[in-house]
Short mmCIF file of C-alpha atoms in Angstrom, two decimals:
data_model
loop_
_atom_site.label_atom_id
_atom_site.label_comp_id
_atom_site.label_asym_id
_atom_site.label_seq_id
_atom_site.Cartn_x
_atom_site.Cartn_y
_atom_site.Cartn_z
CA MET Q 707 -18.20 -5.33 181.66
CA SER Q 708 -20.16 -8.59 181.88
CA LEU Q 709 -21.45 -10.04 185.14
CA HIS Q 710 -22.84 -13.46 185.99
CA LEU Q 711 -25.65 -13.64 188.58
CA ASP Q 712 -26.35 -16.98 190.23
CA THR Q 713 -30.01 -16.68 191.18
CA GLN Q 714 -30.67 -19.96 192.98
CA SER Q 715 -31.72 -19.18 196.55
CA LEU Q 716 -29.97 -20.40 199.68
CA PRO Q 717 -30.53 -19.91 203.43
CA SER Q 718 -29.15 -16.87 205.23
CA PRO Q 719 -25.98 -15.36 203.74
CA ASP Q 720 -22.69 -16.03 205.48
CA GLY Q 721 -20.44 -13.56 203.72
CA ILE Q 722 -18.24 -16.13 201.99
CA ILE Q 723 -16.71 -14.89 198.75
CA ASP Q 724 -15.33 -16.74 195.77
CA MET Q 725 -13.00 -16.01 192.88
CA MET Q 726 -13.34 -17.40 189.37
CA GLY Q 727 -10.60 -18.81 187.21
CA GLU Q 728 -8.78 -17.21 184.33
CA GLU Q 729 -10.28 -16.84 180.86
CA ASN Q 730 -8.87 -18.54 177.89
CA GLN Q 731 -7.61 -15.43 176.11
CA THR Q 732 -4.32 -13.87 175.21
CA PRO Q 733 -1.97 -13.86 178.23
CA SER Q 734 -2.08 -10.09 178.81
CA ARG Q 735 -5.86 -9.84 178.55
CA SER Q 736 -6.30 -12.97 180.65
CA ASP Q 737 -4.09 -11.53 183.39
CA GLU Q 738 -6.10 -8.30 183.45
CA ASN Q 739 -9.37 -10.18 183.75
CA MET Q 740 -7.91 -12.42 186.45
CA ARG Q 741 -6.77 -9.46 188.57
CA PHE Q 742 -10.08 -7.65 188.07
CA ARG Q 743 -12.04 -10.75 189.15
CA GLN Q 744 -9.91 -11.27 192.23
CA SER Q 745 -10.34 -7.66 193.31
CA PHE Q 746 -14.09 -7.80 192.59
CA GLU Q 747 -14.65 -11.06 194.46
CA ARG Q 748 -12.81 -9.86 197.56
CA ALA Q 749 -15.26 -6.97 197.84
CA MET Q 750 -18.39 -8.81 196.66
CA PRO Q 751 -20.62 -10.39 199.33
CA SER Q 752 -22.11 -13.81 198.70
CA SER Q 753 -24.75 -16.11 200.14
CA ARG Q 754 -22.79 -19.18 199.12
CA LYS Q 755 -21.88 -21.52 201.93
CA PRO Q 756 -18.77 -23.68 201.96
CA LYS Q 757 -19.40 -26.72 199.82
CA GLN Q 758 -18.70 -29.87 201.81
CA TYR Q 759 -17.96 -33.36 200.58
CA ASP Q 760 -18.64 -36.66 202.29
CA ASN Q 761 -15.73 -38.30 200.48
CA VAL Q 762 -12.53 -37.04 198.86
CA GLY Q 763 -10.46 -39.40 196.73
CA VAL Q 764 -6.92 -38.57 195.59
CA LEU Q 765 -4.96 -40.20 192.76
CA MET Q 766 -1.26 -39.27 192.73
CA LEU Q 767 0.70 -39.99 189.55
CA SER Q 768 4.44 -39.77 188.86
CA PHE Q 769 7.04 -41.52 186.74
CA ASP Q 770 9.37 -44.18 188.13
CA PRO Q 771 12.62 -42.31 188.94
CA THR Q 772 14.68 -45.52 188.74
CA CYS Q 773 13.77 -46.38 185.15
CA ASN Q 774 16.51 -46.47 182.56
CA ALA Q 775 14.34 -46.11 179.49
CA GLN Q 776 16.85 -44.61 177.07
CA GLU Q 777 18.33 -42.76 180.05
CA ILE Q 778 15.70 -40.04 180.09
CA ALA Q 779 14.55 -40.21 183.74
CA ASP Q 780 16.36 -37.33 185.44
CA MET Q 781 14.18 -36.24 188.37
CA ASP Q 782 13.04 -38.04 191.53
CA VAL Q 783 9.81 -36.62 192.96
CA ASN Q 784 9.02 -39.65 195.13
CA GLU Q 785 9.94 -38.07 198.47
CA GLU Q 786 7.72 -35.02 197.94
CA VAL Q 787 4.87 -37.13 196.58
CA GLN Q 788 4.94 -39.38 199.65
CA GLU Q 789 5.04 -36.39 202.00
CA LEU Q 790 2.02 -34.83 200.29
CA ALA Q 791 0.22 -38.18 200.41
CA ARG Q 792 0.75 -38.32 204.19
CA VAL Q 793 -0.76 -34.84 204.58
CA PHE Q 794 -3.80 -35.78 202.49
CA ARG Q 795 -4.21 -39.07 204.33
CA ASN Q 796 -3.36 -38.19 207.94
CA ASP Q 797 -4.33 -34.51 208.22
CA TYR Q 798 -7.36 -34.48 205.92
CA ASN Q 799 -8.53 -38.09 206.06
CA PHE Q 800 -8.68 -38.30 202.25
CA ASP Q 801 -8.67 -41.63 200.45
CA VAL Q 802 -5.24 -41.54 198.75
CA THR Q 803 -3.86 -43.80 196.03
CA THR Q 804 -0.32 -43.34 194.69
CA GLU Q 805 0.59 -44.85 191.33
CA VAL Q 806 3.95 -44.89 189.54
CA ILE Q 807 4.28 -45.02 185.75
CA HIS Q 808 6.91 -47.70 185.05
CA SER Q 809 9.20 -48.03 182.06
CA ASN Q 810 8.39 -51.63 181.23
CA ASP Q 811 4.91 -50.79 179.86
CA ASP Q 812 3.37 -48.15 177.64
CA ALA Q 813 2.94 -44.94 179.67
CA GLN Q 814 -0.36 -43.97 178.02
CA SER Q 815 -1.90 -47.37 178.73
CA GLN Q 816 -0.79 -47.23 182.36
CA ALA Q 817 -2.34 -43.78 182.76
CA TYR Q 818 -5.61 -45.00 181.24
CA THR Q 819 -5.66 -47.94 183.64
CA HIS Q 820 -4.95 -45.93 186.79
CA ILE Q 821 -7.43 -43.16 185.95
CA SER Q 822 -10.15 -45.62 184.92
CA GLN Q 823 -9.82 -47.55 188.18
CA PHE Q 824 -9.86 -44.29 190.14
CA ARG Q 825 -12.97 -43.16 188.28
CA LEU Q 826 -14.70 -46.46 189.05
CA ARG Q 827 -13.95 -46.16 192.78
CA GLN Q 828 -15.17 -42.57 192.91
CA SER Q 829 -18.38 -43.37 191.03
CA ARG Q 830 -19.53 -45.48 194.00
CA LYS Q 831 -19.39 -42.49 196.35
CA LYS Q 832 -21.94 -39.73 196.90
CA HIS Q 833 -21.08 -36.06 197.39
CA ALA Q 834 -17.47 -36.82 196.46
CA LEU Q 835 -14.55 -34.72 195.31
CA SER Q 836 -11.93 -36.33 193.07
CA ILE Q 837 -8.38 -34.94 193.11
CA LEU Q 838 -5.79 -35.98 190.54
CA TYR Q 839 -2.22 -34.89 191.29
CA TYR Q 840 0.82 -35.16 189.01
CA ALA Q 841 4.43 -34.18 189.67
CA GLY Q 842 7.20 -34.44 187.11
CA HIS Q 843 8.22 -33.24 183.67
CA ALA Q 844 5.70 -31.91 181.16
CA TRP Q 845 5.42 -29.53 178.23
CA ARG Q 846 3.03 -28.72 175.42
CA SER Q 847 3.22 -31.20 172.57
CA LEU Q 848 5.90 -30.52 169.97
CA ASP Q 849 4.38 -33.07 167.60
CA LYS Q 850 2.87 -31.07 164.73
CA LYS Q 851 1.13 -34.20 163.43
CA ARG Q 852 -0.92 -34.54 166.62
CA LYS Q 853 -4.59 -34.68 165.65
CA ARG Q 854 -5.91 -33.23 168.89
CA LYS Q 855 -5.43 -29.52 169.46
CA GLY Q 856 -3.96 -28.33 172.74
CA GLY Q 857 -1.67 -31.34 173.07
CA PHE Q 858 0.14 -31.58 176.40
CA ASP Q 859 2.61 -34.33 177.29
CA LEU Q 860 3.57 -35.71 180.71
CA THR Q 861 7.08 -37.08 180.20
CA ARG Q 862 9.74 -39.10 182.01
CA GLY Q 863 12.49 -36.67 181.09
CA GLN Q 864 12.89 -33.03 180.26
CA VAL Q 865 11.51 -32.13 176.84
CA VAL Q 866 14.08 -31.03 174.24
CA ALA Q 867 12.68 -29.20 171.23
CA GLU Q 868 15.06 -30.86 168.77
CA LEU Q 869 14.31 -34.39 169.96
CA SER Q 870 11.04 -36.31 169.77
CA GLN Q 871 9.86 -38.32 172.77
CA PRO Q 872 10.39 -42.08 172.35
CA GLU Q 873 7.17 -43.97 171.70
CA GLY Q 874 5.44 -45.16 174.88
CA THR Q 875 7.49 -42.99 177.24
CA TYR Q 876 5.02 -40.13 177.65
CA ILE Q 877 1.34 -39.51 178.45
CA MET Q 878 -0.82 -37.50 176.05
CA TRP Q 879 -2.79 -35.66 178.71
CA GLU Q 880 -5.49 -34.26 176.42
CA ALA Q 881 -6.45 -37.89 175.71
CA ALA Q 882 -6.14 -39.20 179.28
CA GLU Q 883 -8.10 -36.24 180.63
CA LYS Q 884 -11.21 -37.35 178.75
CA LEU Q 885 -11.67 -40.08 181.36
CA LEU Q 886 -12.31 -37.33 183.92
CA HIS Q 887 -14.85 -35.39 181.86
CA HIS Q 888 -17.93 -37.29 183.00
CA MET Q 889 -16.95 -38.21 186.52
CA LYS Q 890 -19.75 -38.20 189.06
CA GLY Q 891 -18.89 -35.25 191.26
CA ASP Q 892 -16.40 -32.39 191.25
CA VAL Q 893 -12.85 -32.74 189.99
CA LEU Q 894 -9.67 -30.89 190.97
CA VAL Q 895 -6.49 -31.46 188.95
CA ILE Q 896 -3.20 -30.35 190.56
CA PHE Q 897 -0.12 -30.25 188.33
CA ASP Q 898 3.40 -29.55 189.56
CA CYS Q 899 5.13 -29.34 186.19
CA CYS Q 900 6.47 -26.85 183.67
CA ASP Q 901 4.21 -25.02 181.18
CA SER Q 902 1.11 -26.21 183.07
CA GLY Q 903 -0.73 -22.92 182.50
CA TYR Q 904 -1.05 -24.02 178.87
CA LEU Q 905 -3.86 -26.36 179.96
CA ASP Q 906 -6.40 -23.56 180.33
CA GLY Q 907 -9.44 -24.77 178.35
CA ARG Q 908 -13.20 -24.94 177.93
CA GLY Q 909 -16.21 -27.33 177.87
CA PRO Q 910 -19.38 -28.43 179.83
CA GLY Q 911 -19.65 -30.46 183.04
CA TYR Q 912 -19.44 -30.45 186.85
CA SER Q 913 -17.04 -28.24 188.76
CA PHE Q 914 -13.72 -29.13 187.16
CA ASP Q 915 -10.81 -26.91 188.19
CA TYR Q 916 -7.09 -26.91 187.59
CA LEU Q 917 -4.51 -25.76 190.12
CA VAL Q 918 -1.18 -25.59 188.30
CA ALA Q 919 2.31 -24.64 189.37
CA CYS Q 920 3.01 -21.93 186.81
CA ALA Q 921 1.85 -20.02 183.76
CA GLU Q 922 2.35 -21.31 180.24
CA HIS Q 923 5.87 -21.25 178.79
CA LYS Q 924 7.27 -21.14 182.34
CA LYS Q 925 9.45 -23.69 184.12
CA THR Q 926 9.21 -24.92 187.71
CA TRP Q 927 11.69 -25.99 190.38
CA LYS Q 928 12.75 -29.58 190.85
CA PRO Q 929 12.02 -31.18 194.27
CA SER Q 930 13.38 -28.81 196.91
CA SER Q 931 12.16 -26.26 199.43
CA HIS Q 932 11.43 -23.97 196.44
CA SER Q 933 9.16 -26.43 194.63
CA PHE Q 934 5.43 -26.07 194.15
CA THR Q 935 4.72 -29.34 195.97
CA SER Q 936 6.71 -28.22 199.03
CA ALA Q 937 4.70 -25.00 199.12
CA LEU Q 938 1.48 -27.00 198.65
CA ILE Q 939 2.31 -29.23 201.64
CA TRP Q 940 3.06 -26.18 203.79
CA ALA Q 941 -0.14 -24.39 202.71
CA LEU Q 942 -2.34 -27.42 203.43
CA LYS Q 943 -0.92 -27.66 206.94
CA GLU Q 944 -1.35 -23.93 207.53
CA LEU Q 945 -4.96 -23.83 206.32
CA LYS Q 946 -6.11 -27.04 207.99
CA PRO Q 947 -9.12 -26.21 210.20
CA ASP Q 948 -8.73 -27.19 213.85
CA PRO Q 949 -11.99 -27.66 215.82
CA ASN Q 950 -10.05 -27.31 219.07
CA ARG Q 951 -8.74 -23.87 218.17
CA GLU Q 952 -11.21 -21.17 219.12
CA LEU Q 953 -9.48 -18.16 217.62
CA ALA Q 954 -9.33 -17.54 213.89
CA THR Q 955 -6.92 -15.19 212.15
CA GLU Q 956 -6.64 -13.88 208.61
CA SER Q 957 -3.74 -16.23 207.87
CA LYS Q 958 -5.49 -19.16 209.61
CA PRO Q 959 -9.25 -18.69 209.16
CA ASN Q 960 -10.02 -22.05 210.84
CA ARG Q 961 -12.80 -23.01 208.43
CA PRO Q 962 -13.15 -24.84 205.11
CA PHE Q 963 -11.14 -23.02 202.47
CA LYS Q 964 -11.47 -22.58 198.72
CA VAL Q 965 -8.88 -23.73 196.21
CA GLN Q 966 -8.29 -20.06 195.44
CA GLU Q 967 -7.30 -19.51 199.07
CA LEU Q 968 -4.98 -22.49 198.84
CA ARG Q 969 -3.31 -20.94 195.80
CA ASP Q 970 -2.85 -17.63 197.63
CA LYS Q 971 -1.39 -19.46 200.63
CA ILE Q 972 1.10 -21.28 198.40
CA ARG Q 973 2.43 -17.90 197.29
CA GLU Q 974 3.09 -17.00 200.94
CA HIS Q 975 5.49 -19.90 201.45
CA PRO Q 976 8.80 -18.09 202.20
CA PRO Q 977 11.06 -20.20 199.93
CA PHE Q 978 8.58 -20.17 197.03
CA PRO Q 979 9.92 -18.11 194.07
CA HIS Q 980 8.32 -14.68 193.87
CA ASP Q 981 8.36 -14.70 190.08
CA GLN Q 982 6.44 -17.99 189.84
CA GLU Q 983 2.67 -17.61 189.60
CA PRO Q 984 0.47 -20.65 190.36
CA ARG Q 985 -2.71 -20.50 188.33
CA ILE Q 986 -6.32 -21.61 188.82
CA PHE Q 987 -8.70 -21.96 185.92
CA PRO Q 988 -11.94 -23.85 185.29
CA ARG Q 989 -11.88 -26.64 182.73
CA TRP Q 990 -15.45 -25.77 181.75
CA SER Q 991 -16.85 -22.52 180.36
CA HIS Q 992 -19.85 -22.13 182.66
CA MET Q 993 -19.48 -20.52 186.07
CA THR Q 994 -19.14 -23.46 188.48
CA GLU Q 995 -19.30 -23.61 192.25
CA PRO Q 996 -15.93 -23.18 193.93
CA ILE Q 997 -14.21 -26.29 195.26
CA TRP Q 998 -13.73 -26.24 199.02
CA LEU Q 999 -11.25 -28.28 201.04
CA SER Q 1000 -11.45 -29.41 204.65
CA PRO Q 1001 -10.71 -32.61 206.59
CA ILE Q 1002 -13.27 -35.40 206.36
CA PRO Q 1003 -14.42 -36.24 209.92
CA LYS Q 1004 -13.41 -39.75 210.93
CA LYS Q 1005 -16.52 -40.14 213.07
CA PRO Q 1006 -20.10 -38.97 212.41
CA VAL Q 1007 -19.90 -36.11 214.88
CA SER Q 1008 -20.56 -32.41 214.48
CA PRO Q 1009 -17.25 -30.57 214.95
CA THR Q 1010 -17.39 -26.84 215.41
CA TYR Q 1011 -15.49 -24.57 213.01
CA HIS Q 1012 -15.09 -20.96 213.99
CA ASP Q 1013 -15.12 -18.27 211.34
CA GLY Q 1014 -14.24 -15.00 213.00
CA PRO Q 1015 -16.21 -13.29 215.76
CA SER Q 1016 -19.56 -14.63 214.61
CA ALA Q 1017 -18.34 -18.19 215.31
CA ARG Q 1018 -20.62 -19.79 212.76
CA LEU Q 1019 -21.00 -23.54 213.08
CA ARG Q 1020 -20.30 -25.97 210.32
CA SER Q 1021 -22.56 -28.98 210.12
CA SER Q 1022 -21.15 -32.50 210.02
CA SER Q 1023 -20.46 -34.46 206.89
CA THR Q 1024 -23.75 -36.31 207.32
CA ALA Q 1025 -25.51 -33.02 206.52
CA SER Q 1026 -23.25 -31.72 203.78
CA ASP Q 1027 -24.16 -28.50 202.03
CA THR Q 1028 -24.35 -30.07 198.58
CA ARG Q 1029 -25.14 -28.23 195.37
CA PRO Q 1030 -27.69 -29.08 192.68
CA GLU Q 1031 -26.28 -30.03 189.32
CA GLU Q 1032 -28.20 -27.24 187.60
CA CYS Q 1033 -28.92 -23.66 188.59
CA SER Q 1034 -30.33 -20.54 186.95
CA TYR Q 1035 -28.19 -17.59 185.98
CA VAL Q 1036 -28.43 -14.25 184.15
CA ASP Q 1037 -25.54 -12.66 182.26
CA LEU Q 1038 -25.59 -8.85 182.30
CA ARG Q 1039 -23.37 -6.17 180.81
CA PHE Q 1040 -22.94 -2.76 182.47
CA PHE Q 1041 -21.85 0.28 180.43
CA PHE Q 1042 -20.03 3.14 182.16
CA LYS Q 1043 -19.34 6.72 181.14
CA GLU Q 1044 -15.83 6.55 182.54
CA ASP Q 1045 -13.03 4.13 181.74
CA ILE Q 1046 -13.05 1.19 184.16
CA THR Q 1047 -9.73 -0.10 185.48
CA ILE Q 1048 -8.70 -2.90 187.81
CA ASP Q 1049 -8.69 -0.42 190.70
CA ASP Q 1050 -12.42 0.16 190.18
CA ALA Q 1051 -13.35 -3.49 190.80
CA PRO Q 1052 -14.31 -2.95 194.50
CA LYS Q 1053 -16.53 -0.01 193.49
CA VAL Q 1054 -18.33 -2.18 190.97
CA ALA Q 1055 -18.78 -4.85 193.64
CA ARG Q 1056 -20.36 -2.35 196.03
CA MET Q 1057 -22.62 -1.12 193.24
CA VAL Q 1058 -24.14 -4.56 192.59
CA SER Q 1059 -23.99 -5.91 196.16
CA ALA Q 1060 -27.70 -5.17 196.66
CA ALA Q 1061 -28.49 -8.07 194.34
CA VAL Q 1062 -27.26 -10.36 197.12
CA GLN Q 1063 -27.80 -8.39 200.32
CA ASP Q 1064 -31.04 -6.44 199.86
CA GLN Q 1065 -33.68 -8.79 201.29
CA SER Q 1066 -36.47 -6.36 200.32
CA LEU Q 1067 -36.04 -7.30 196.66
CA GLU Q 1068 -38.42 -9.84 195.17
CA LEU Q 1069 -35.47 -11.91 194.01
CA ASN Q 1070 -31.95 -12.26 195.38
CA ALA Q 1071 -28.88 -13.73 193.74
CA ARG Q 1072 -26.70 -16.21 195.59
CA HIS Q 1073 -23.58 -14.75 194.10
CA VAL Q 1074 -22.36 -12.35 191.41
CA SER Q 1075 -19.25 -13.18 189.38
CA VAL Q 1076 -17.35 -11.24 186.73
CA LEU Q 1077 -17.11 -12.78 183.28
CA GLU Q 1078 -14.84 -10.10 181.83
CA PHE Q 1079 -14.30 -6.37 181.65
CA GLY Q 1080 -13.22 -4.27 178.70
CA SER Q 1081 -14.06 -1.29 176.51
CA ILE Q 1082 -16.00 -0.66 173.31
CA THR Q 1083 -14.49 1.43 170.52
CA PRO Q 1084 -16.40 4.77 170.25
CA PRO Q 1085 -18.56 5.25 167.10
CA ARG Q 1086 -16.46 8.24 166.04
CA GLU Q 1087 -13.36 6.08 166.10
CA ARG Q 1088 -15.11 3.40 164.05
CA LEU Q 1089 -16.18 6.01 161.47
CA ARG Q 1090 -12.66 7.39 161.29
CA LYS Q 1091 -11.30 3.92 160.60
CA ALA Q 1092 -14.01 3.34 157.98
CA PHE Q 1093 -13.15 6.59 156.17
CA ASN Q 1094 -9.45 5.71 156.25
CA SER Q 1095 -10.20 2.28 154.82
CA ILE Q 1096 -12.29 3.74 151.99
CA ARG Q 1097 -9.64 6.35 151.22
CA ALA Q 1098 -6.91 3.72 151.19
CA ALA Q 1099 -9.01 1.52 148.91
CA ASN Q 1100 -9.62 4.45 146.56
CA SER Q 1101 -5.90 5.16 146.32
CA PHE Q 1102 -5.08 1.49 145.80
CA SER Q 1103 -7.74 1.20 143.09
CA ARG Q 1104 -6.28 4.12 141.11
CA ARG Q 1105 -2.80 2.64 141.32
CA SER Q 1106 -4.14 -0.71 140.14
CA HIS Q 1107 -5.83 0.84 137.08
CA LEU Q 1108 -2.60 2.58 136.15
CA ALA Q 1109 -0.77 -0.71 136.47
CA ASP Q 1110 -3.33 -2.50 134.28
CA ASP Q 1111 -2.99 0.20 131.60
CA ALA Q 1112 0.77 -0.20 131.67
CA TYR Q 1113 0.46 -3.93 131.09
CA GLU Q 1114 -1.85 -3.35 128.12
CA GLU Q 1115 0.48 -0.80 126.55
CA GLU Q 1116 3.45 -3.14 126.82
CA ASP Q 1117 1.40 -6.16 125.69
CA LEU Q 1118 2.38 -8.04 128.83
CA GLU Q 1119 0.39 -10.57 130.80
CA PRO Q 1120 -1.07 -9.00 133.95
CA PRO Q 1121 -0.56 -10.66 137.32
CA VAL Q 1122 -2.57 -13.76 138.16
CA ARG Q 1123 -4.74 -11.69 140.47
CA LYS Q 1124 -6.50 -9.42 137.96
CA ARG Q 1125 -8.48 -6.35 138.91
CA ALA Q 1126 -11.68 -5.59 137.02
CA LYS Q 1127 -11.47 -2.35 135.06
CA ILE Q 1128 -14.36 0.02 135.58
CA ASN Q 1129 -15.41 2.81 133.24
CA HIS Q 1130 -16.28 5.56 135.69
CA SER Q 1131 -18.89 7.66 133.88
CA LYS Q 1132 -19.71 11.12 135.06
CA ILE Q 1133 -22.66 11.27 137.35
CA GLU Q 1134 -25.32 13.91 136.92
CA GLN Q 1135 -25.31 16.44 139.73
CA ASN Q 1136 -28.31 16.28 142.04
CA THR Q 1137 -29.30 17.38 145.49
CA GLN Q 1138 -28.84 13.79 146.64
CA PRO Q 1139 -25.78 11.72 145.79
CA VAL Q 1140 -26.11 9.02 143.16
CA LEU Q 1141 -23.98 5.86 143.35
CA ASN Q 1142 -22.38 4.37 140.28
CA SER Q 1143 -24.81 1.89 138.72
CA LEU Q 1144 -22.30 -0.92 139.22
CA SER Q 1145 -23.26 -2.83 142.38
CA VAL Q 1146 -20.86 -2.54 145.26
CA SER Q 1147 -20.78 -6.33 145.52
CA GLN Q 1148 -19.43 -6.44 141.95
CA ARG Q 1149 -16.64 -3.97 142.56
CA PRO Q 1150 -13.07 -5.10 143.04
CA VAL Q 1151 -12.28 -5.96 146.64
CA THR Q 1152 -8.93 -6.20 148.37
CA PRO Q 1153 -8.28 -8.06 151.63
CA MET Q 1154 -6.92 -5.82 154.38
CA SER Q 1155 -4.80 -8.66 155.78
CA GLU Q 1156 -3.59 -12.06 154.75
CA GLY Q 1157 -4.92 -13.97 157.77
CA PRO Q 1158 -8.56 -14.67 158.61
CA PRO Q 1159 -10.86 -12.95 159.20
CA SER Q 1160 -10.14 -10.55 156.32
CA ASP Q 1161 -12.31 -7.49 155.84
CA ALA Q 1162 -12.79 -6.06 152.36
CA GLU Q 1163 -12.16 -2.59 150.97
CA THR Q 1164 -14.08 -1.17 148.01
CA HIS Q 1165 -13.92 2.00 145.92
CA ILE Q 1166 -17.09 4.09 145.68
CA ASP Q 1167 -17.44 7.23 143.48
CA LEU Q 1168 -19.83 9.91 144.76
CA HIS Q 1169 -20.82 13.34 143.37
CA PHE Q 1170 -23.03 15.83 145.21
CA GLU Q 1171 -23.80 19.54 145.40
CA PRO Q 1172 -22.69 21.80 148.26
CA GLY Q 1173 -25.15 21.70 151.13
CA ALA Q 1174 -26.53 18.29 150.24
CA VAL Q 1175 -27.22 15.78 152.98
CA TRP Q 1176 -26.53 12.20 151.98
CA SER Q 1177 -26.01 8.75 153.41
CA VAL Q 1178 -23.89 5.85 152.31
CA GLU Q 1179 -23.60 2.27 153.46
CA VAL Q 1180 -20.37 0.34 153.09
CA ARG Q 1181 -21.07 -3.34 152.53
CA ARG Q 1182 -18.83 -6.32 151.94
CA PRO Q 1183 -19.35 -9.81 150.48
CA LEU Q 1184 -20.03 -12.62 152.93
CA ASN Q 1185 -17.53 -15.48 152.70
CA ASN Q 1186 -16.31 -14.15 149.33
CA ASP Q 1187 -19.81 -14.66 147.84
CA PRO Q 1188 -20.76 -11.55 145.78
CA SER Q 1189 -24.44 -12.55 145.90
CA THR Q 1190 -24.63 -11.93 149.65
CA THR Q 1191 -23.37 -8.87 151.52
CA THR Q 1192 -23.32 -7.54 155.04
CA LYS Q 1193 -23.31 -3.96 156.25
CA VAL Q 1194 -19.96 -2.79 157.58
CA VAL Q 1195 -20.76 0.84 158.46
CA GLY Q 1196 -23.38 3.47 157.67
CA ILE Q 1197 -22.36 7.14 157.26
CA ARG Q 1198 -24.47 10.32 157.05
CA ILE Q 1199 -22.65 13.50 155.90
CA ARG Q 1200 -23.65 17.13 155.16
CA SER Q 1201 -21.51 18.96 152.60
CA THR Q 1202 -20.56 22.53 153.55
CA GLY Q 1203 -18.46 23.60 150.57
CA ASP Q 1204 -17.41 22.95 147.00
#
């Protein structure tokens, strides 16, 4: 299991915890890591304080529902978009801009224009958070000729596998997203569309998170009480801190909240489908600070935010708890005697909590995050697989020689893929085994699988006396180059019989 320790010091700890986004792995492994992280972070103390912003800008994009471009517009999200805009603007005092992609111009060009103007406005602000929201149809690109990998299209109408999208009617998001890569400040992208979990990706930069409505290959509800946007509106109202409310509860903590908490709150919306799983994942590979949300004070005052019995005070926006662009970290890996499961995550958190809490240490971490957890195949299992591979190669080699002899007897052309014939001479018995003089790198090799990477199998003849102790290394060519080899496994065996 790998851990990430953020070692940059901060003032006194306040017990806030944080959860990291999903890894870009296979869905099953990614889900396991996600659940392990969530369980670990709930139990792991932290000295991180809520990150506050002086300015929050929101760009809300959607397609024009009244367009008749080849009759593909089939969903009107305008009402929900406007309701969410009012919450951002009135309840949170965010700077909101709503833009509609019309049918009379190229959709990609319109997206470039709106995002570029938004980026320019945000670049003039300090300590700013930029939120880009999209609601509508979307799906991974079905265009096999697309040069960019990970293509994802925002479309006016529902995507049909058999039909290609008309030119100029969709937005290639992987291209438009590049305008956000070097924005000054943190970025949060919120997508209420189908297949949005497909966007999980990697790269360097500021905090750049995605909050999406569902996992990849999944579909979402159209505008209704069951939709992701409806649940988002409800969750924002529920989590909104109120300086006039003295009591805080678990469901209403009355303090700035993380995007992860917003995602969890969305799931609690009664009409929200239980089988739909909103996802959070970082756009970048490094462990970024979490993005926090709270209303921007309209006046330069110091409102009080209560956080449980300790009633800690939050400073005003004029004294925001900003983060440096760079920080130090150490990646560690812990090895355990027992198998570690998701249920063991809180125990692991308690084990490493001293790194944050023990003030007697010469150095304290601000926070500890999980990169991943897993298992390593035991050496005995690796040796067993190596023996099986050698035995299979030996059997295959004998069958190949018989086949070559048959071709020669019948005066037929052998297959295109010829196998070198080896004259296996008898090897003089000795107390130590002697390998055939033919180099292993020159022996015939057979791929174990058709797809990359493909390991190689080779046939090795050995002869030794009972009681002898001998060692053998199995090596394979590097990149199909016989002149260079790499060690696959080393074996040491004592013979006990004839």
